[in-house]
Short mmCIF file of C-alpha atoms and ligand atoms in Angstrom, two decimals:
data_model
loop_
_atom_site.label_atom_id
_atom_site.label_comp_id
_atom_site.label_asym_id
_atom_site.label_seq_id
_atom_site.Cartn_x
_atom_site.Cartn_y
_atom_site.Cartn_z
CA MET A 1 112.92 88.57 154.25
CA ARG A 2 112.12 88.12 158.03
CA ALA A 3 113.49 85.91 160.32
CA ASN A 4 111.73 82.14 160.27
CA SER A 5 113.69 79.91 162.54
CA ARG A 6 115.04 80.53 165.21
CA ASP A 7 118.40 80.62 163.90
CA GLU A 8 118.16 83.45 161.80
CA LEU A 9 116.57 85.43 164.45
CA MET A 10 119.93 84.98 165.97
CA GLU A 11 122.17 85.38 163.41
CA GLN A 12 120.66 88.52 162.62
CA SER A 13 120.80 90.12 166.25
CA ASN A 14 124.47 88.83 165.35
CA LYS A 15 124.87 85.88 166.92
CA SER A 16 123.30 86.69 170.70
CA GLY A 17 122.37 83.19 171.27
CA PHE A 18 124.31 82.21 175.24
CA ASN A 19 127.24 80.07 174.96
CA SER A 20 126.24 78.31 178.20
CA LYS A 21 122.49 77.25 180.35
CA LEU A 22 124.81 79.22 183.03
CA GLY A 23 124.74 82.02 180.64
CA VAL A 24 120.29 82.25 180.07
CA ILE A 25 119.82 81.62 184.00
CA LEU A 26 122.28 84.59 184.65
CA ALA A 27 121.38 87.55 181.59
CA ALA A 28 118.12 86.40 182.46
CA ALA A 29 118.91 87.23 186.26
CA GLY A 30 120.54 90.32 185.52
CA SER A 31 117.30 91.92 183.56
CA ALA A 32 115.54 90.62 187.11
CA ILE A 33 117.70 91.86 189.36
CA GLY A 34 118.00 95.97 188.98
CA LEU A 35 116.79 99.32 189.89
CA GLY A 36 113.38 97.14 190.44
CA ASN A 37 114.50 96.08 193.29
CA ILE A 38 117.27 98.01 195.38
CA TRP A 39 115.09 101.33 194.94
CA LYS A 40 111.84 100.26 193.78
CA PHE A 41 111.10 97.49 196.44
CA PRO A 42 112.69 98.94 199.14
CA TYR A 43 110.48 102.66 198.75
CA GLU A 44 107.19 100.55 197.54
CA ALA A 45 108.29 98.84 200.81
CA GLY A 46 107.98 101.61 203.18
CA GLN A 47 104.80 103.68 201.31
CA ASN A 48 102.68 100.10 201.62
CA GLY A 49 102.70 99.56 204.97
CA GLY A 50 106.79 97.15 205.03
CA GLY A 51 106.11 93.65 205.98
CA ALA A 52 102.37 93.36 204.90
CA PHE A 53 103.69 94.40 201.51
CA LEU A 54 106.30 91.77 201.41
CA LEU A 55 103.02 89.22 202.99
CA VAL A 56 101.27 90.38 199.32
CA TYR A 57 104.82 90.39 197.61
CA LEU A 58 105.84 86.82 197.93
CA ILE A 59 102.17 85.20 197.39
CA CYS A 60 102.37 87.72 193.99
CA VAL A 61 105.33 86.23 192.40
CA ILE A 62 104.39 82.53 193.77
CA VAL A 63 101.43 82.83 192.07
CA PHE A 64 101.69 85.56 188.80
CA GLY A 65 105.70 85.02 188.70
CA MET A 66 106.64 81.74 188.80
CA PRO A 67 103.61 80.41 186.06
CA LEU A 68 103.89 83.89 184.35
CA LEU A 69 108.10 83.46 183.56
CA MET A 70 107.65 79.47 182.75
CA THR A 71 105.22 80.68 180.29
CA GLU A 72 107.71 83.35 178.61
CA ILE A 73 110.34 81.23 178.39
CA LEU A 74 108.58 78.41 177.23
CA ILE A 75 107.53 80.33 174.43
CA GLY A 76 109.85 81.94 173.57
CA ARG A 77 112.24 78.58 172.85
CA LYS A 78 109.26 76.77 171.03
CA ALA A 79 108.16 79.97 168.19
CA GLY A 80 112.52 80.97 168.59
CA LYS A 81 112.17 84.77 168.13
CA SER A 82 111.49 87.89 169.75
CA THR A 83 108.88 89.20 171.37
CA PHE A 84 107.70 91.09 168.70
CA SER A 85 106.22 88.15 166.66
CA ALA A 86 106.61 85.00 169.08
CA PHE A 87 102.61 85.57 169.17
CA ARG A 88 102.06 85.41 165.42
CA ALA A 89 104.07 82.51 165.53
CA ILE A 90 103.13 80.34 167.99
CA SER A 91 99.36 80.67 166.76
CA GLY A 92 99.77 81.28 163.47
CA ASN A 93 97.79 83.68 163.06
CA ASN A 94 96.75 86.98 163.73
CA HIS A 95 95.13 87.62 166.13
CA TRP A 96 97.48 88.40 169.22
CA GLN A 97 99.61 90.21 167.43
CA TRP A 98 98.46 93.50 169.02
CA LEU A 99 100.02 91.57 172.74
CA GLY A 100 103.47 91.75 170.52
CA TRP A 101 102.44 95.38 169.57
CA TRP A 102 101.02 96.63 173.11
CA SER A 103 104.58 94.90 174.45
CA ALA A 104 106.56 96.85 172.98
CA LEU A 105 105.32 99.73 173.46
CA THR A 106 104.99 99.18 177.12
CA VAL A 107 108.59 98.43 177.43
CA PHE A 108 109.03 101.34 175.63
CA VAL A 109 107.14 104.00 178.16
CA ILE A 110 110.13 101.80 180.90
CA THR A 111 112.81 102.19 178.98
CA GLY A 112 112.97 106.07 178.90
CA PHE A 113 111.44 106.23 182.46
CA TYR A 114 114.58 103.25 183.80
CA PHE A 115 116.99 105.09 181.75
CA VAL A 116 116.00 108.29 183.92
CA VAL A 117 116.52 106.01 187.50
CA THR A 118 119.79 104.66 186.28
CA GLY A 119 120.81 108.39 185.38
CA TRP A 120 120.19 109.16 189.23
CA CYS A 121 122.70 106.56 190.21
CA VAL A 122 125.44 108.07 187.85
CA ASP A 123 125.10 110.32 189.35
CA TYR A 124 125.49 108.27 192.70
CA LEU A 125 128.77 106.84 191.37
CA TYR A 126 130.25 110.15 191.22
CA GLU A 127 129.40 111.66 194.80
CA ALA A 128 130.72 108.40 195.61
CA THR A 129 134.20 109.00 193.74
CA VAL A 130 134.37 112.00 195.01
CA ASN A 131 132.81 112.00 197.72
CA SER A 132 130.07 114.87 198.30
CA TYR A 133 127.89 113.27 200.85
CA ALA A 134 130.60 112.78 203.75
CA GLY A 135 129.92 113.37 207.10
CA MET A 136 126.55 114.16 205.45
CA GLY A 137 123.40 114.15 208.13
CA THR A 138 119.92 112.48 207.22
CA ASN A 139 118.13 116.64 206.62
CA GLU A 140 121.07 117.01 204.28
CA LEU A 141 121.71 114.12 202.59
CA LEU A 142 117.25 114.39 201.94
CA ALA A 143 118.55 118.60 200.78
CA HIS A 144 121.62 116.59 198.51
CA PHE A 145 118.67 114.42 196.54
CA THR A 146 116.67 117.07 195.80
CA ALA A 147 119.27 119.79 194.56
CA ASN A 148 120.88 117.29 192.61
CA THR A 149 118.19 115.06 190.83
CA SER A 150 116.48 119.17 190.13
CA ASN A 151 119.49 119.86 188.12
CA THR A 152 118.58 119.39 184.90
CA LEU A 153 121.17 119.83 182.53
CA LYS A 154 123.31 117.23 185.38
CA MET A 155 120.50 114.54 185.05
CA LEU A 156 120.03 114.94 181.02
CA ILE A 157 123.78 114.24 181.24
CA CYS A 158 123.29 111.69 183.21
CA GLY A 159 120.50 110.10 181.50
CA ILE A 160 121.82 109.49 178.54
CA ILE A 161 125.07 107.89 179.84
CA PRO A 162 123.47 104.89 180.18
CA VAL A 163 121.98 105.10 177.35
CA LEU A 164 125.30 105.33 175.55
CA ILE A 165 126.44 102.34 177.44
CA THR A 166 123.25 100.35 176.95
CA ALA A 167 124.07 100.84 173.32
CA ALA A 168 127.40 99.97 173.08
CA ILE A 169 127.28 96.84 174.39
CA LEU A 170 124.07 95.63 171.61
CA TRP A 171 126.02 96.55 169.16
CA PHE A 172 128.79 94.74 169.32
CA GLY A 173 125.82 91.75 170.47
CA VAL A 174 124.51 90.34 173.55
CA SER A 175 126.90 87.11 174.48
CA SER A 176 130.14 88.14 175.02
CA GLY A 177 129.37 91.14 176.77
CA ILE A 178 126.24 90.32 179.82
CA GLU A 179 127.06 87.37 179.88
CA ARG A 180 130.92 87.51 180.87
CA LEU A 181 129.58 90.81 183.18
CA SER A 182 127.17 89.31 185.09
CA LYS A 183 129.21 85.95 185.84
CA ILE A 184 131.73 88.51 187.35
CA LEU A 185 129.85 90.86 188.77
CA MET A 186 126.33 89.37 190.34
CA PRO A 187 128.34 87.33 193.17
CA LEU A 188 130.16 90.38 194.21
CA LEU A 189 126.77 92.17 194.30
CA PHE A 190 125.60 89.63 196.76
CA ILE A 191 128.58 90.33 198.44
CA MET A 192 128.41 93.40 198.99
CA MET A 193 124.48 93.36 200.49
CA THR A 194 126.07 90.39 202.87
CA LEU A 195 128.10 93.12 204.16
CA MET A 196 125.41 95.97 204.64
CA VAL A 197 123.24 94.12 205.77
CA ILE A 198 126.16 92.77 208.98
CA ARG A 199 126.72 96.67 209.18
CA VAL A 200 123.05 98.11 209.60
CA LEU A 201 122.97 94.77 211.97
CA LEU A 202 125.14 96.68 214.45
CA LEU A 203 123.49 99.82 214.28
CA GLU A 204 121.73 101.05 217.42
CA GLY A 205 117.97 100.58 216.87
CA SER A 206 117.90 97.89 213.88
CA GLY A 207 115.58 95.95 215.50
CA THR A 208 112.61 98.09 215.03
CA GLY A 209 113.15 98.96 211.01
CA LEU A 210 113.74 95.07 211.00
CA ARG A 211 109.86 94.52 212.96
CA PHE A 212 108.87 97.09 210.23
CA PHE A 213 109.58 94.61 207.64
CA LEU A 214 110.05 91.38 208.42
CA ALA A 215 106.39 91.27 210.97
CA PRO A 216 103.23 91.87 208.52
CA ASP A 217 100.52 94.19 210.26
CA PHE A 218 97.33 92.30 207.94
CA SER A 219 95.27 95.86 209.05
CA GLN A 220 97.96 97.67 206.25
CA ILE A 221 96.64 95.36 203.69
CA THR A 222 94.37 97.65 201.46
CA PRO A 223 93.63 97.10 197.66
CA ALA A 224 96.43 99.50 196.78
CA VAL A 225 98.64 97.85 198.75
CA VAL A 226 97.76 94.29 196.65
CA MET A 227 97.94 96.67 193.22
CA THR A 228 100.92 97.68 194.22
CA ALA A 229 102.93 95.52 194.64
CA ALA A 230 101.20 92.78 192.19
CA GLY A 231 103.45 95.48 189.76
CA GLN A 232 105.83 95.48 191.29
CA CYS A 233 106.44 91.96 190.91
CA PHE A 234 106.03 92.13 186.88
CA PHE A 235 108.31 94.70 187.50
CA SER A 236 110.67 93.21 189.13
CA LEU A 237 111.09 89.86 187.95
CA SER A 238 110.64 91.65 184.54
CA VAL A 239 107.12 89.41 183.53
CA GLY A 240 104.16 89.73 181.80
CA LEU A 241 106.02 91.50 178.82
CA GLY A 242 106.51 88.98 176.86
CA LEU A 243 110.24 90.65 177.66
CA MET A 244 111.67 86.32 178.29
CA ILE A 245 109.86 85.40 174.79
CA THR A 246 112.76 87.08 173.69
CA TYR A 247 115.54 85.09 175.95
CA GLY A 248 113.27 82.16 175.57
CA ALA A 249 114.70 82.07 172.39
CA TYR A 250 117.87 82.59 172.95
CA MET A 251 118.25 79.19 175.10
CA PRO A 252 119.13 76.16 173.97
CA LYS A 253 116.15 73.36 173.61
CA ASP A 254 117.68 71.32 176.46
CA GLN A 255 117.28 73.49 179.23
CA ASP A 256 114.81 72.94 182.20
CA ALA A 257 112.68 76.56 181.80
CA THR A 258 111.24 74.87 185.19
CA LYS A 259 114.82 74.61 186.46
CA THR A 260 115.68 77.85 185.17
CA SER A 261 112.41 79.61 186.70
CA PHE A 262 112.63 79.19 189.42
CA ILE A 263 116.20 79.69 190.28
CA VAL A 264 115.17 83.10 188.58
CA ILE A 265 112.61 84.29 190.80
CA LEU A 266 114.71 82.93 193.74
CA LEU A 267 117.89 85.63 193.61
CA ASP A 268 115.29 88.35 192.36
CA THR A 269 113.30 87.72 195.56
CA LEU A 270 116.85 86.97 197.28
CA VAL A 271 118.30 90.32 196.35
CA ALA A 272 115.06 92.48 197.03
CA VAL A 273 114.41 90.92 200.82
CA LEU A 274 118.34 91.37 201.12
CA ALA A 275 118.28 95.49 199.41
CA GLY A 276 115.12 95.79 202.62
CA ILE A 277 117.16 94.53 205.53
CA ILE A 278 119.05 96.90 204.52
CA ILE A 279 117.32 99.66 204.49
CA PHE A 280 114.32 99.36 206.35
CA PRO A 281 117.05 99.24 209.96
CA ALA A 282 118.87 101.93 208.06
CA VAL A 283 115.90 104.25 208.05
CA PHE A 284 114.91 104.07 212.14
CA ALA A 285 118.15 103.98 213.07
CA PHE A 286 119.62 107.68 211.41
CA GLY A 287 115.43 108.56 211.74
CA PHE A 288 114.33 108.89 207.78
CA ASN A 289 110.91 108.14 207.19
CA PRO A 290 110.32 104.76 205.93
CA ALA A 291 107.49 106.70 203.50
CA GLU A 292 109.52 108.61 202.26
CA GLY A 293 108.70 107.31 198.59
CA PRO A 294 111.57 107.20 195.37
CA GLN A 295 114.91 109.14 197.38
CA LEU A 296 114.20 107.30 199.76
CA VAL A 297 117.06 104.58 198.60
CA PHE A 298 119.31 106.83 197.54
CA VAL A 299 119.11 108.84 201.17
CA VAL A 300 119.21 106.02 203.15
CA LEU A 301 122.49 103.92 201.20
CA PRO A 302 124.84 106.57 201.53
CA ALA A 303 123.57 106.98 205.88
CA VAL A 304 124.57 103.52 205.34
CA LEU A 305 127.76 103.68 203.64
CA GLN A 306 129.32 106.49 205.32
CA HIS A 307 129.50 103.71 208.77
CA MET A 308 130.75 101.24 206.76
CA THR A 309 134.91 100.38 207.46
CA PHE A 310 136.29 101.51 204.34
CA ALA A 311 133.56 103.92 203.97
CA TRP A 312 134.14 106.03 200.13
CA ILE A 313 135.67 102.14 198.42
CA SER A 314 132.56 100.61 199.69
CA GLY A 315 130.33 103.29 198.56
CA VAL A 316 131.82 103.70 194.81
CA PHE A 317 132.24 100.29 195.26
CA PHE A 318 128.65 99.30 195.67
CA PHE A 319 126.95 102.51 193.49
CA LEU A 320 129.26 100.76 190.76
CA LEU A 321 127.68 97.25 191.39
CA LEU A 322 123.95 99.08 191.69
CA PHE A 323 125.06 100.58 187.75
CA ILE A 324 125.86 97.96 186.95
CA ALA A 325 123.00 95.74 187.97
CA ALA A 326 121.13 98.82 186.42
CA LEU A 327 122.78 97.99 183.13
CA THR A 328 121.71 94.05 182.87
CA SER A 329 118.15 95.78 183.04
CA THR A 330 118.53 98.42 180.71
CA ILE A 331 120.10 95.71 177.98
CA SER A 332 117.50 93.91 178.69
CA LEU A 333 115.26 96.38 177.94
CA MET A 334 116.71 98.29 175.15
CA GLU A 335 117.15 94.87 173.02
CA VAL A 336 113.98 94.31 173.63
CA ILE A 337 113.09 98.11 171.45
CA VAL A 338 115.82 97.06 169.12
CA VAL A 339 115.01 93.66 167.64
CA SER A 340 111.35 95.18 167.56
CA ILE A 341 112.46 97.81 165.13
CA MET A 342 114.93 95.31 162.94
CA GLU A 343 111.61 92.75 162.61
CA LEU A 344 108.95 95.83 161.55
CA SER A 345 111.41 96.57 159.54
CA HIS A 346 110.92 93.36 157.85
CA GLY A 347 115.05 92.61 157.63
CA LYS A 348 115.81 95.77 155.96
CA LEU A 349 117.19 97.39 159.02
CA ASN A 350 120.45 95.33 159.98
CA ARG A 351 121.18 95.57 163.55
CA HIS A 352 123.66 98.21 163.86
CA GLN A 353 120.97 100.44 162.09
CA SER A 354 119.21 99.33 164.64
CA VAL A 355 120.76 100.35 167.27
CA LEU A 356 121.17 103.51 166.41
CA ILE A 357 117.31 104.69 166.27
CA ALA A 358 117.04 102.92 168.86
CA THR A 359 119.31 104.94 170.85
CA ALA A 360 118.31 108.09 169.75
CA VAL A 361 114.89 107.78 170.28
CA ILE A 362 115.26 106.64 173.70
CA CYS A 363 117.40 109.45 174.37
CA ALA A 364 114.38 111.36 173.44
CA THR A 365 112.42 110.01 175.92
CA VAL A 366 114.86 110.59 178.25
CA ALA A 367 114.43 114.06 177.68
CA VAL A 368 111.20 114.58 178.25
CA TYR A 369 111.23 112.81 181.44
CA VAL A 370 113.91 114.44 182.62
CA LEU A 371 112.57 118.14 181.01
CA SER A 372 109.24 117.03 183.45
CA MET A 373 110.70 116.40 186.32
CA THR A 374 112.80 119.29 186.49
CA GLY A 375 113.06 121.69 183.21
CA VAL A 376 110.21 122.95 181.43
CA TRP A 377 107.60 121.30 181.62
CA SER A 378 107.47 120.22 184.92
CA GLY A 379 104.37 121.95 185.67
CA LEU A 380 103.08 119.58 183.09
CA LYS A 381 100.77 116.90 184.96
CA LEU A 382 98.37 114.56 183.75
CA PHE A 383 95.24 113.42 186.16
CA GLY A 384 97.71 115.22 188.21
CA HIS A 385 101.41 113.78 187.80
CA SER A 386 104.29 114.72 185.92
CA LEU A 387 104.69 112.00 182.80
CA PHE A 388 107.40 110.40 184.71
CA ASP A 389 105.08 109.34 187.63
CA LEU A 390 102.53 108.37 185.11
CA SER A 391 104.52 106.46 183.41
CA ASP A 392 105.75 104.43 186.11
CA THR A 393 102.21 104.38 187.51
CA LEU A 394 100.95 102.98 183.97
CA VAL A 395 102.66 100.28 182.98
CA THR A 396 102.78 98.78 186.69
CA THR A 397 99.32 98.94 187.22
CA PHE A 398 98.22 99.11 184.01
CA MET A 399 99.99 97.94 180.88
CA MET A 400 102.22 95.08 182.31
CA PRO A 401 99.21 93.67 184.06
CA LEU A 402 96.87 93.98 181.10
CA SER A 403 99.19 91.68 179.03
CA ALA A 404 100.47 89.07 181.55
CA LEU A 405 96.39 88.45 181.57
CA SER A 406 96.63 88.19 178.45
CA MET A 407 99.54 85.96 178.12
CA SER A 408 97.92 84.10 180.42
CA LEU A 409 94.73 83.75 178.24
CA PHE A 410 96.72 82.71 175.61
CA ILE A 411 98.33 80.46 176.48
CA GLY A 412 96.12 78.36 179.14
CA TRP A 413 93.06 78.91 176.62
CA PHE A 414 94.03 78.74 173.18
CA MET A 415 96.91 77.18 172.74
CA PRO A 416 97.51 72.99 172.36
CA LEU A 417 97.99 72.37 175.44
CA GLN A 418 98.91 68.98 174.56
CA ASP A 419 102.50 70.35 172.52
CA LYS A 420 105.21 69.61 175.26
CA ASP A 421 107.25 72.03 174.21
CA LEU A 422 104.51 74.70 175.68
CA VAL A 423 103.75 73.23 179.51
CA PRO A 424 106.78 71.63 181.47
CA TYR A 425 106.44 68.47 180.88
CA SER A 426 109.28 65.48 182.96
CA GLN A 427 109.41 62.44 181.99
CA LYS A 428 110.35 62.31 186.71
CA ARG A 429 107.77 60.97 188.42
CA TYR A 430 107.76 63.12 191.43
CA LYS A 431 107.51 65.96 188.74
CA GLN A 432 104.04 64.66 186.93
CA TRP A 433 101.71 66.94 189.01
CA LEU A 434 103.69 70.60 187.87
CA ARG A 435 102.09 69.73 184.05
CA PRO A 436 98.40 69.88 185.35
CA LEU A 437 99.30 72.65 188.35
CA PHE A 438 100.63 74.86 185.62
CA ILE A 439 97.83 74.53 183.52
CA PHE A 440 95.36 74.93 185.59
CA THR A 441 97.27 78.32 187.93
CA LEU A 442 97.32 80.46 184.06
CA ARG A 443 93.95 79.50 182.91
CA TRP A 444 91.88 80.52 186.14
CA ILE A 445 93.95 81.37 188.69
CA VAL A 446 96.67 84.06 187.22
CA PRO A 447 93.56 86.03 185.18
CA ILE A 448 90.70 85.44 187.71
CA ALA A 449 93.27 87.19 190.24
CA ILE A 450 94.77 90.33 187.73
CA VAL A 451 90.79 91.70 187.34
CA LEU A 452 90.47 91.47 191.01
CA ILE A 453 93.40 93.47 191.37
CA PHE A 454 92.23 95.13 189.02
CA LEU A 455 88.75 95.59 189.47
CA ASN A 456 89.13 96.09 192.85
CA GLY A 457 91.82 98.93 192.43
CA LEU A 458 90.28 101.08 190.78
CA GLY A 459 87.34 101.34 192.94
CA ILE A 460 85.00 99.53 191.45
CA PHE A 461 84.60 96.02 193.59
CA ASN A 462 85.62 95.97 197.13
CA LEU A 463 86.59 92.92 198.04
N1 LIG B 501 112.56 93.51 186.89
C1 LIG B 501 114.23 95.04 186.00
C2 LIG B 501 114.35 94.53 187.83
O1 LIG B 501 113.38 95.18 189.13
C3 LIG B 501 113.21 96.05 185.63
C4 LIG B 501 113.49 95.89 184.35
C5 LIG B 501 114.75 94.74 183.20
C6 LIG B 501 112.34 95.39 183.49
N2 LIG B 501 113.24 94.44 182.30
C7 LIG B 501 112.38 95.01 182.75
C8 LIG B 501 110.50 95.74 184.02
C9 LIG B 501 111.06 94.20 181.13
C10 LIG B 501 109.66 95.97 182.63
C11 LIG B 501 109.66 95.00 181.77
O2 LIG B 501 115.53 96.17 187.89
#
């Protein structure tokens, strides 16, 4: 038995349709906003020229993020199905089925990676609670991070805890869990980050960091910067894999997809920019290196938090919010895996069984990644990277752009674009330009830009 309609899908997934329009927006924003914004964005900006990276990133968000997010939501709403079977359902044939497979595979590769970093948050939530980093200087904070993350057992435990929590949330269905949680916590995250912005701006020497992050130095824009920024755009917005297709499937038919995408993108970008405005002034004020890499945020934030009023409670509160922001993203990632397993089994496995299988498989991947970083397999290198690093690079610079490219071609060229449901459509006169612009962007701009960035990044073709 296969879930053929939206209702069946929703029933199968334990009534996980969202209760309200706000619920969809919050859940989609919850999926988008996470470690990608607060951890990955600042460290990549730091390694790739600061302001130059920010500029290219913002362009990517407008050119790729917006049309792709809209497309995914529209496909999902039209098909009423998860990523895995939506392509077949919409096109009516099997030619695009590989894209469902490809997306599921990509989500699978990224999920283990994401849980490992979520594990770092769990560790820092613990560190903040026991106040272990209080009074530490720049070098001590760096050494502290290295010591923590090279403790294999600790990293395994910290990585597996969020897998179990996410599994528990999925076990009980989507709507009650995520919706209620995000309604309260997302606004709190904004407030906390704003307070931290105020604190760092009061630090002596914060101007240098602000300039580094906000004033682009155009000479820093290289093919590698463009490729990293494009990858980060897909990663941060969770677009390009069809993940939002699953969310679109849960969306009420009368909800405006354009508005929903716009709000999600705005919130996601705002959090990334806020994170940059917290990190960079502090980097310069405390004498860190902006190109520190993945540990950047985990060493700079404790430095900032120590200087907050009510330092201890601010630290605990912040890492708790960061952990929850990460959880709303892991929920969306694991949900794709759970639904894929359910659909793969043609209805033989129910939601609970799929959650159990997904949990086991993800725990195993987390273990493999952790061991590839610190443990017995740390010597194992593929193309000069550990498995952990490789999974990130592979996903953001290759797997996500490829599926984004395919998705824009699929919709732009192979779908009946007169279909009102697949293209943003509005009766309102002032919005009439939206439709042709959307079609043109999907047909030409997105695919050409992705191919150019790709060839350019590989050095096959130099702009
Ligand atoms: N966008 C999330 C973040 O910024 C991560 C994420 C959630 C994601 N779901 C995804 C990334 C799907 C890629 C694909 O933290």
